[in-house]
CSV table of C-alpha atoms in Angstrom, one decimal:
chain,number,residue,atom,x,y,z
A,379,UNK,CA,75.4,95.2,70.7
A,380,UNK,CA,73.0,96.1,67.8
A,381,UNK,CA,74.7,95.1,64.5
A,382,UNK,CA,74.5,98.6,63.1
A,383,UNK,CA,76.4,100.0,66.2
A,384,UNK,CA,79.0,97.3,65.9
A,385,UNK,CA,79.3,98.1,62.1
A,386,UNK,CA,79.6,101.8,63.0
A,387,UNK,CA,82.9,101.0,65.0
A,388,UNK,CA,84.2,98.3,62.8
A,389,UNK,CA,82.9,97.7,59.3
A,390,UNK,CA,81.8,101.3,58.5
A,391,UNK,CA,85.1,102.6,60.1
A,392,UNK,CA,87.2,100.2,57.7
A,393,UNK,CA,85.3,101.5,54.8
A,394,UNK,CA,85.5,105.2,55.7
A,395,UNK,CA,89.3,104.8,56.2
A,396,UNK,CA,89.6,102.8,52.8
A,397,UNK,CA,87.7,105.6,51.1
A,398,UNK,CA,90.0,108.5,52.4
A,399,UNK,CA,93.1,106.7,51.9
A,400,UNK,CA,92.2,105.9,48.4
A,401,UNK,CA,91.2,109.4,47.7
A,402,UNK,CA,94.3,110.6,49.2
A,403,UNK,CA,96.7,108.3,47.0
A,404,UNK,CA,94.7,109.3,44.0
A,405,UNK,CA,95.4,113.0,44.6
A,406,UNK,CA,99.2,112.6,45.4
A,407,UNK,CA,99.9,110.2,42.9
A,408,UNK,CA,102.3,112.4,41.6
A,409,UNK,CA,104.5,112.7,44.6
A,410,UNK,CA,104.0,109.2,45.9
A,411,UNK,CA,106.6,106.1,45.1
A,412,UNK,CA,105.9,104.7,41.8
A,413,UNK,CA,105.5,101.3,43.0
A,414,UNK,CA,102.2,102.5,44.3
A,415,UNK,CA,101.0,103.2,40.8
A,416,UNK,CA,98.4,100.3,40.8
A,417,UNK,CA,96.7,101.5,44.1
A,418,UNK,CA,97.1,105.2,43.0
A,419,UNK,CA,95.4,104.6,39.5
A,420,UNK,CA,91.9,103.5,40.9
A,421,UNK,CA,92.0,105.7,44.3
A,422,UNK,CA,89.1,107.8,42.6
A,423,UNK,CA,86.8,105.0,43.4
A,424,UNK,CA,87.1,106.2,47.2
A,425,UNK,CA,84.8,109.1,46.3
A,426,UNK,CA,82.2,106.7,45.0
A,427,UNK,CA,82.7,104.6,48.1
A,428,UNK,CA,82.0,107.7,50.3
A,429,UNK,CA,78.8,108.4,48.3
A,430,UNK,CA,77.4,105.0,48.9
A,431,UNK,CA,78.2,105.4,52.5
A,432,UNK,CA,76.3,108.8,52.7
A,433,UNK,CA,73.4,107.4,50.7
A,434,UNK,CA,73.1,104.7,53.2
A,435,UNK,CA,73.7,106.9,56.5
A,436,UNK,CA,71.6,109.9,55.4
A,437,UNK,CA,68.8,107.7,54.0
A,438,UNK,CA,68.7,105.7,57.1
A,439,UNK,CA,68.4,108.6,59.3
A,440,UNK,CA,65.3,110.0,57.2
A,441,UNK,CA,63.7,106.6,56.6
A,442,UNK,CA,64.0,105.4,60.0
A,443,UNK,CA,61.8,108.3,61.4
A,444,UNK,CA,59.1,107.2,59.0
A,445,UNK,CA,59.3,103.6,59.6
A,446,UNK,CA,59.1,104.2,63.3
A,447,UNK,CA,56.3,106.5,63.1
A,448,UNK,CA,58.0,109.4,64.4
A,449,UNK,CA,57.9,113.0,63.5
A,450,UNK,CA,60.6,114.2,61.1
A,451,UNK,CA,61.9,117.6,61.4
A,452,UNK,CA,63.5,118.9,58.3
A,453,UNK,CA,64.8,122.0,60.0
A,454,UNK,CA,66.8,119.9,62.4
A,455,UNK,CA,68.2,117.8,60.0
A,456,UNK,CA,69.7,120.7,58.1
A,457,UNK,CA,70.7,122.0,61.3
A,458,UNK,CA,72.6,118.9,62.1
A,459,UNK,CA,74.2,118.9,58.4
A,460,UNK,CA,75.3,122.5,58.8
A,461,UNK,CA,77.1,121.8,62.0
A,462,UNK,CA,78.8,118.9,60.7
A,463,UNK,CA,79.9,120.4,57.4
A,464,UNK,CA,80.0,124.0,57.2
A,465,UNK,CA,82.5,125.1,60.1
A,466,UNK,CA,85.4,123.0,58.9
A,467,UNK,CA,84.9,123.6,55.3
A,468,UNK,CA,84.5,127.3,55.6
A,469,UNK,CA,87.7,127.5,57.8
A,470,UNK,CA,89.6,125.7,54.9
A,471,UNK,CA,87.9,127.8,52.3
A,472,UNK,CA,89.0,131.1,54.2
A,473,UNK,CA,92.7,129.9,54.1
A,474,UNK,CA,92.4,129.5,50.2
A,475,UNK,CA,90.8,132.8,50.0
A,476,UNK,CA,93.4,134.7,52.2
A,477,UNK,CA,96.7,132.6,52.1
A,478,UNK,CA,97.5,132.3,48.6
A,479,UNK,CA,100.6,130.2,49.4
A,480,UNK,CA,97.9,127.7,50.8
A,481,UNK,CA,96.6,126.8,47.3
A,482,UNK,CA,98.1,123.7,45.7
A,483,UNK,CA,97.3,125.4,42.1
A,484,UNK,CA,97.5,129.2,41.5
A,485,UNK,CA,94.0,129.4,40.1
A,486,UNK,CA,90.9,129.7,42.3
A,487,UNK,CA,87.0,129.7,41.3
A,488,UNK,CA,85.4,132.6,42.4
A,489,UNK,CA,84.3,132.6,46.2
A,490,UNK,CA,80.8,132.5,45.5
A,491,UNK,CA,80.8,129.0,43.9
A,492,UNK,CA,82.5,127.6,47.1
A,493,UNK,CA,80.1,129.3,49.2
A,494,UNK,CA,77.0,128.1,47.4
A,495,UNK,CA,78.4,124.6,46.6
A,496,UNK,CA,78.1,125.1,43.0
A,497,UNK,CA,82.0,124.7,42.0
A,498,UNK,CA,81.4,121.5,40.6
A,499,UNK,CA,78.7,122.8,38.0
A,500,UNK,CA,80.7,125.9,37.0
A,501,UNK,CA,84.1,124.3,37.1
A,502,UNK,CA,86.7,125.5,34.9
A,503,UNK,CA,90.0,123.7,34.1
A,504,UNK,CA,92.1,126.8,35.0
A,505,UNK,CA,90.7,126.9,38.5
A,506,UNK,CA,92.2,123.9,40.0
A,507,UNK,CA,92.7,125.0,43.7
A,508,UNK,CA,90.4,123.4,45.9
A,509,UNK,CA,89.0,121.5,43.0
A,510,UNK,CA,88.3,118.5,45.4
A,511,UNK,CA,85.4,120.3,46.7
A,512,UNK,CA,83.4,119.2,43.7
A,513,UNK,CA,82.5,115.5,45.6
A,514,UNK,CA,81.3,117.8,48.8
A,515,UNK,CA,79.2,119.9,46.4
A,516,UNK,CA,77.5,116.5,45.1
A,517,UNK,CA,77.0,115.5,48.6
A,518,UNK,CA,75.3,119.1,49.7
A,519,UNK,CA,73.1,119.0,46.7
A,520,UNK,CA,72.1,115.5,47.9
A,521,UNK,CA,71.4,116.6,51.7
A,522,UNK,CA,69.4,119.3,50.3
A,523,UNK,CA,67.1,117.3,48.0
A,524,UNK,CA,66.7,114.2,49.5
A,525,UNK,CA,64.9,115.3,52.6
A,526,UNK,CA,62.0,117.0,50.4
A,527,UNK,CA,61.9,114.0,48.2
A,528,UNK,CA,61.5,111.6,51.2
A,529,UNK,CA,58.8,113.9,52.8
A,530,UNK,CA,56.8,113.7,49.4
A,531,UNK,CA,57.2,110.0,48.8
A,532,UNK,CA,56.3,109.2,52.4
A,533,UNK,CA,52.9,111.0,52.2
A,534,UNK,CA,51.6,107.9,50.2
A,535,UNK,CA,54.0,105.5,51.3
A,536,UNK,CA,54.9,102.8,48.8
A,537,UNK,CA,58.0,100.9,48.5
A,538,UNK,CA,57.3,99.9,45.0
A,539,UNK,CA,57.0,103.7,44.0
A,540,UNK,CA,60.2,104.6,45.8
A,541,UNK,CA,62.1,101.9,44.0
A,542,UNK,CA,60.9,103.1,40.8
A,543,UNK,CA,62.2,106.7,41.7
A,544,UNK,CA,65.7,105.4,42.7
A,545,UNK,CA,66.0,103.2,39.5
A,546,UNK,CA,65.1,106.1,37.5
A,547,UNK,CA,67.6,108.6,39.0
A,548,UNK,CA,70.4,105.6,37.9
A,549,UNK,CA,68.8,105.1,34.7
A,550,UNK,CA,68.8,108.9,33.8
A,551,UNK,CA,72.5,109.2,35.0
A,552,UNK,CA,73.2,106.4,32.6
A,553,UNK,CA,71.6,107.8,29.8
A,554,UNK,CA,73.0,111.2,30.4
A,555,UNK,CA,76.6,110.0,30.4
A,556,UNK,CA,75.8,107.9,27.3
A,557,UNK,CA,74.8,110.9,25.4
A,558,UNK,CA,77.7,112.9,26.8
A,559,UNK,CA,80.2,110.3,25.7
A,560,UNK,CA,79.0,110.5,22.4
A,561,UNK,CA,78.9,114.2,22.0
A,562,UNK,CA,82.2,115.5,23.7
A,563,UNK,CA,85.7,115.3,22.7
A,564,UNK,CA,87.4,116.6,25.7
A,565,UNK,CA,86.7,118.2,29.1
A,566,UNK,CA,85.6,114.8,30.5
A,567,UNK,CA,86.0,115.9,34.1
A,568,UNK,CA,84.1,119.3,33.5
A,569,UNK,CA,81.1,117.9,31.6
A,570,UNK,CA,80.9,114.2,33.2
A,571,UNK,CA,82.8,113.3,36.3
A,572,UNK,CA,82.0,116.6,38.3
A,573,UNK,CA,78.6,116.9,37.5
A,574,UNK,CA,75.9,116.1,40.1
A,575,UNK,CA,73.4,114.5,38.1
A,576,UNK,CA,76.0,112.4,36.5
A,577,UNK,CA,77.3,111.1,39.6
A,578,UNK,CA,74.2,110.0,41.6
A,579,UNK,CA,74.4,106.2,41.3
A,580,UNK,CA,76.3,105.8,44.5
A,581,UNK,CA,74.0,107.8,46.6
A,582,UNK,CA,71.0,106.2,45.1
A,583,UNK,CA,72.6,102.6,46.0
A,584,UNK,CA,73.1,103.8,49.6
A,585,UNK,CA,69.4,105.3,49.9
A,586,UNK,CA,68.3,101.8,48.3
A,587,UNK,CA,70.2,99.9,51.1
A,588,UNK,CA,68.5,102.2,53.8
A,589,UNK,CA,65.1,101.7,52.0
A,590,UNK,CA,65.3,97.9,52.5
A,591,UNK,CA,66.6,98.2,55.8
A,592,UNK,CA,63.7,100.0,57.2
A,593,UNK,CA,61.0,98.7,54.9
A,594,UNK,CA,61.8,95.3,54.2
A,595,UNK,CA,63.3,94.2,57.2
A,596,UNK,CA,63.1,90.4,56.1
A,597,UNK,CA,65.0,91.2,53.0
A,598,UNK,CA,67.5,92.9,55.2
A,599,UNK,CA,68.0,89.8,57.3
A,600,UNK,CA,68.5,87.7,54.6
A,601,UNK,CA,71.1,90.1,53.2
A,602,UNK,CA,72.6,90.3,56.5
A,603,UNK,CA,72.9,86.3,56.9
A,604,UNK,CA,74.9,86.4,53.8
A,605,UNK,CA,78.0,88.7,54.7
A,606,UNK,CA,80.6,86.8,53.1
A,607,UNK,CA,78.6,86.3,49.7
A,608,UNK,CA,78.0,90.0,49.7
A,609,UNK,CA,81.4,90.9,50.1
A,610,UNK,CA,82.7,88.5,47.6
A,611,UNK,CA,79.9,89.5,45.1
A,612,UNK,CA,80.7,93.3,45.8
A,613,UNK,CA,84.4,92.8,45.0
A,614,UNK,CA,83.8,91.0,41.8
A,615,UNK,CA,81.7,93.9,40.5
A,616,UNK,CA,84.4,96.4,41.7
A,617,UNK,CA,87.2,94.4,39.9
A,618,UNK,CA,85.0,94.3,36.8
A,619,UNK,CA,84.9,98.0,36.8
A,620,UNK,CA,88.7,98.1,37.4
A,621,UNK,CA,89.2,95.9,34.2
A,622,UNK,CA,87.2,98.9,32.3
A,623,UNK,CA,89.3,101.6,33.6
A,624,UNK,CA,92.4,99.7,33.4
A,625,UNK,CA,95.8,101.3,32.0
A,626,UNK,CA,94.6,104.6,33.7
A,627,UNK,CA,91.4,104.9,31.6
A,628,UNK,CA,89.4,107.5,33.8
A,629,UNK,CA,88.6,110.4,31.1
A,630,UNK,CA,89.2,108.7,28.0
A,631,UNK,CA,86.5,108.5,25.7
A,632,UNK,CA,87.0,105.7,23.5
A,633,UNK,CA,87.2,101.7,24.2
A,634,UNK,CA,86.4,100.0,27.3
A,635,UNK,CA,86.9,103.3,29.4
A,636,UNK,CA,84.2,104.9,27.5
A,637,UNK,CA,81.7,101.7,28.2
A,638,UNK,CA,82.9,102.1,32.0
A,639,UNK,CA,81.9,105.9,31.9
A,640,UNK,CA,78.3,104.5,30.8
A,641,UNK,CA,77.9,101.4,32.6
A,642,UNK,CA,80.7,101.4,35.1
A,643,UNK,CA,79.6,103.7,37.6
A,644,UNK,CA,76.4,102.1,38.3
A,645,UNK,CA,78.3,98.7,38.5
A,646,UNK,CA,80.6,100.1,40.8
A,647,UNK,CA,78.1,101.5,43.1
A,648,UNK,CA,76.4,98.0,43.3
A,649,UNK,CA,79.4,96.3,44.0
A,650,UNK,CA,80.4,99.0,46.7
A,651,UNK,CA,76.8,98.7,48.1
A,652,UNK,CA,77.2,95.0,48.2
A,653,UNK,CA,80.3,95.6,50.4
A,654,UNK,CA,78.7,98.2,52.6
A,655,UNK,CA,76.0,95.7,53.3
A,656,UNK,CA,78.5,93.2,54.3
A,657,UNK,CA,80.2,95.4,56.6
A,658,UNK,CA,76.6,95.9,58.5
A,659,UNK,CA,76.1,92.2,58.8
A,660,UNK,CA,76.9,90.3,61.8
A,661,UNK,CA,78.2,87.6,59.4
A,662,UNK,CA,80.7,89.7,57.5
A,663,UNK,CA,84.3,90.1,58.4
A,664,UNK,CA,84.5,93.7,57.9
A,665,UNK,CA,82.1,93.8,60.7
A,666,UNK,CA,83.7,91.1,62.7
A,667,UNK,CA,87.2,92.4,62.9
A,668,UNK,CA,88.5,95.8,64.1
A,669,UNK,CA,91.5,96.7,62.2
A,670,UNK,CA,93.9,98.9,64.2
A,671,UNK,CA,94.1,102.7,63.3
A,672,UNK,CA,90.7,102.5,61.2
A,673,UNK,CA,88.8,104.5,64.3
A,674,UNK,CA,91.3,107.3,63.8
A,675,UNK,CA,91.2,107.4,60.2
A,676,UNK,CA,87.4,107.3,60.1
A,677,UNK,CA,87.3,110.0,62.7
A,678,UNK,CA,89.7,112.4,60.9
A,679,UNK,CA,88.3,111.4,57.3
A,680,UNK,CA,86.7,114.8,56.7
A,681,UNK,CA,89.5,116.9,58.2
A,682,UNK,CA,91.8,114.7,55.9
A,683,UNK,CA,89.8,115.2,52.8
A,684,UNK,CA,89.7,119.0,53.0
A,685,UNK,CA,93.3,119.5,53.8
A,686,UNK,CA,95.7,116.8,52.2
A,687,UNK,CA,96.4,118.6,48.9
A,688,UNK,CA,97.1,121.7,50.4
A,689,UNK,CA,99.2,120.2,53.1
A,690,UNK,CA,101.5,118.4,50.7
A,691,UNK,CA,102.0,121.6,48.7
A,692,UNK,CA,103.1,123.5,51.7
A,693,UNK,CA,105.5,120.5,52.4
A,694,UNK,CA,107.0,121.1,49.3
A,695,UNK,CA,107.4,124.6,49.7
A,696,UNK,CA,108.7,124.7,53.2
A,697,UNK,CA,110.6,121.2,53.1
A,698,UNK,CA,111.9,121.0,49.7
A,699,UNK,CA,115.1,118.8,50.7
A,700,UNK,CA,112.8,116.0,52.7
A,701,UNK,CA,110.3,116.0,49.9
A,702,UNK,CA,112.1,115.7,46.9
A,703,UNK,CA,111.7,113.0,44.4
A,704,UNK,CA,109.0,110.1,45.0
A,705,UNK,CA,110.9,108.5,47.9
A,706,UNK,CA,109.5,106.6,50.8
A,707,UNK,CA,111.0,109.3,53.2
A,708,UNK,CA,109.1,112.1,51.5
A,709,UNK,CA,105.8,110.1,51.9
A,710,UNK,CA,106.5,109.7,55.8
A,711,UNK,CA,106.8,113.3,55.7
A,712,UNK,CA,103.6,113.8,53.6
A,713,UNK,CA,101.8,111.3,55.8
A,714,UNK,CA,102.9,113.0,59.0
A,715,UNK,CA,102.1,116.5,58.2
A,716,UNK,CA,98.7,115.5,56.7
A,717,UNK,CA,97.5,113.7,59.7
A,718,UNK,CA,98.8,116.6,61.9
A,719,UNK,CA,97.1,119.1,60.0
A,720,UNK,CA,93.6,117.1,60.1
A,721,UNK,CA,94.1,116.5,63.6
A,722,UNK,CA,94.4,120.2,64.5
A,723,UNK,CA,91.3,120.9,62.1
A,724,UNK,CA,89.4,118.3,64.0
A,725,UNK,CA,90.3,119.2,67.4
A,726,UNK,CA,89.7,123.0,67.0
A,727,UNK,CA,86.8,123.2,64.7
A,728,UNK,CA,85.1,120.0,63.9
A,729,UNK,CA,84.8,118.5,67.3
A,730,UNK,CA,83.9,121.8,69.3
A,731,UNK,CA,81.0,122.5,66.7
A,732,UNK,CA,79.7,119.0,67.3
A,733,UNK,CA,79.5,119.7,70.8
A,734,UNK,CA,78.1,122.9,70.4
A,735,UNK,CA,75.3,121.1,68.2
A,736,UNK,CA,74.7,118.7,71.4
A,737,UNK,CA,74.2,121.8,73.4
A,738,UNK,CA,71.7,123.3,71.1
A,739,UNK,CA,69.9,119.9,70.8
A,740,UNK,CA,70.5,119.4,74.5
A,741,UNK,CA,71.6,115.7,74.2
A,742,UNK,CA,75.1,114.3,75.0
A,743,UNK,CA,74.5,110.4,75.0
A,744,UNK,CA,77.4,109.7,73.0
A,745,UNK,CA,80.9,111.4,72.3
A,746,UNK,CA,81.4,113.7,69.4
A,747,UNK,CA,83.7,111.3,67.8
A,748,UNK,CA,81.2,108.6,67.8
A,749,UNK,CA,78.5,110.7,66.2
A,750,UNK,CA,81.0,111.9,63.5
A,751,UNK,CA,81.6,108.2,62.8
A,752,UNK,CA,77.7,107.4,62.8
A,753,UNK,CA,77.3,109.9,59.9
A,754,UNK,CA,78.7,110.7,56.4
A,755,UNK,CA,82.3,111.6,56.3
A,756,UNK,CA,81.7,114.3,53.8
């Protein structure tokens, strides 16, 4: 089996599972047992892992066409992303708009911000319902712009020029955060954390991996031969960033967390990029061993992302005696209902529209679940 195919079922499944679990733990930290506080504190890094995965997977789709001398269809690319993202997203958004009890917070941003994927740009603290859509907005901006950049850069193909562009994007984000951190006294999430141009580090690192894979195959082979070293190096960088944001420092504007805001995001992206590279290596532990349950988690990742906050909110309304306190029993209820709701959304919306996409494209070589796990989860 080709290494990337194997990684899709093992390494990337594992990382996608880690990412969605981390995000859920972070969002639900107020209702989960206090013993999990260390895991909950750093769960926000799951979004950055999603960004690196998306950058690699989408970048690989686009760059592989040019590397193989094939014709690239930008309309087909946008069509595929629309079938993958929009149906489930709109289904959940309509619940937010039409069923007020569905909202985990009372304030909801104007509908046009969600339909145009600009909720992260215009986010206001009083509108917290469905605020986790901010990361999907960032990804959609990426999906919109990257194909156009790739088409422009591939007219006069230059690995060095493309590398400079990616380095500039990371450097721009670093400089923008450095300026912002010295001029704001509050509203960290509004002005820094949610803004697309501040959060391109992970996506850029993922695209860089795809660029190396397709246009520097010898470099990629060398990286693949050192899967264990990549994993260890990536973990060291991630631990360094965790130290920067220690003591629940995300959002703080002084001391180590301030430095973490400036340099921590690119360091985290590099660390996660090395871990992703390890997951694609035939010599890497993540690719070699299949962890039970990760395939299911990877398949349901997008549906879980869209619904977990709302489902826990509904649990607290309709099962108050079962979800009182931060108990293990309440966590079981939350886990069960979140998976049930994600399964329903997946079976009723996600998979049928992926199958419809196959019919439109007249291809059916793999199952819908396999294709979903081969693409970004957001």
